[in-house]
Phi, psi and omega in degrees: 000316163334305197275341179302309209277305179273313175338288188302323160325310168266353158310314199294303217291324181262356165089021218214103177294294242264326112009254179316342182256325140337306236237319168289317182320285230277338175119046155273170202247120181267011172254351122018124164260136150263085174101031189088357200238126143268173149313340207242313154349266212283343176295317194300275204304335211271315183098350173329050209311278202298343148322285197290343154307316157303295163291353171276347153308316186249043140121354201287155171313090181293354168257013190290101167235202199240124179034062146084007164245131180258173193294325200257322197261012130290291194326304187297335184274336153286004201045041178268083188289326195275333166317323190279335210266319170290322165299333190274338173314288180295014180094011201276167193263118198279315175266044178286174180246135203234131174022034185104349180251209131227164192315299187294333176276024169251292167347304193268340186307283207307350165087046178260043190312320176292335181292305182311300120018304171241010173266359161275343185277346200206038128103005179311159191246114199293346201258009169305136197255111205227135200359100138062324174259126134316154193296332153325320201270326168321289185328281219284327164298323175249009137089065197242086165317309220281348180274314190293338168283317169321305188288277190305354154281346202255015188069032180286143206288113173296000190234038156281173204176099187266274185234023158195269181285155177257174164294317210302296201313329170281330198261017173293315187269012162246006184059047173233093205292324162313334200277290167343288222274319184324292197319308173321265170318342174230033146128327178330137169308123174242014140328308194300128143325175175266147194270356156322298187291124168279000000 
């Protein structure tokens, strides 16, 4: 089963379906970890469509992850839209929690607008919380304006406020005047503190 097992790992590595499908005939086990990593894994981050369409056809786990990463929160944090597109195809749980986080709040940290976009169609939860910031406040941190709009058309709370900053308040202090102006327009407090401040 070992030798079943890096055969396939390297099947994967190489893109080579035709393997891998050999390699199922024969019993390999497509949940198998090496070093923490499946095939569904490393196709996933790699971006590999048609890999992860294979396994995932023949049964692999779309919800498996590695130290707490699933196959949709590497795709989504690599910008692998059609990878993503295909997991969310198969049922995987779009708010599952990948290292304190989810697919959307990396989605929105890494600037992925289509990703977002499209793990918001399919029930993603905007108001999730991750150290003290939401995927609104992500956005707004990492100065990705076209998400911040995205969220706040789809009705992300523009005055959140977990254990600190609202967005206005991140984005006054990284200097993102446009972000600043958004913010602005559609409405933002501009009263509230950092929650922090006594």
């Amino acid at each position: 089963m070992e030798d079943l097992t890096n055969e396939l790992f390297t099947a994967t590595e190489n893109q080579d379906a035709e393997k891998i499908q050999e390699l199922i005939k024969r019993g390999a086990d497509l949940d198998l970890e090496k070093s923490g990593w499946t095939p569904l894994l490393i196709a996933s981050q790699e971006g590999f469509l048609e890999i992860v369409a294979l396994l995932l056809s023949h049964g692999a786990d779309v919800n498996h992850q590695n130290d707490g990463a699933s196959a949709l929160y590497i795709a989504s944090q690599e910008g692998h839209l059609e990878v993503v597109k295909e997991l969310l195809s198969h049922k995987c749980d779009v708010n599952q929690r990948n290292l304190d986080a989810t697919p959307l709040l990396i989605a929105s940290q890494e600037g992925h607008l289509e990703i977002v976009k499209e793990l918001l169609e399919h029930g993603a939860d905007m108001e999730v919380i991750d150290k003290g910031d939401n995927p609104l406040q992500y956005a707004v941190t990492n100065g990705h304006i076209s998400i911040v709009k995205e969220l706040l058309a789809r009705g992300a709370q523009i005055d959140c406020q977990d254990t600190g900053d609202t967005p206005l308040i991140l984005a006054c202090d990284s200097g993102y005047e446009e972000i600043v102006q958004l913010l602005l327009d559609k409405g933002a407090d501009t009263s509230i503190k950092n929650s922090s401040v006594n």
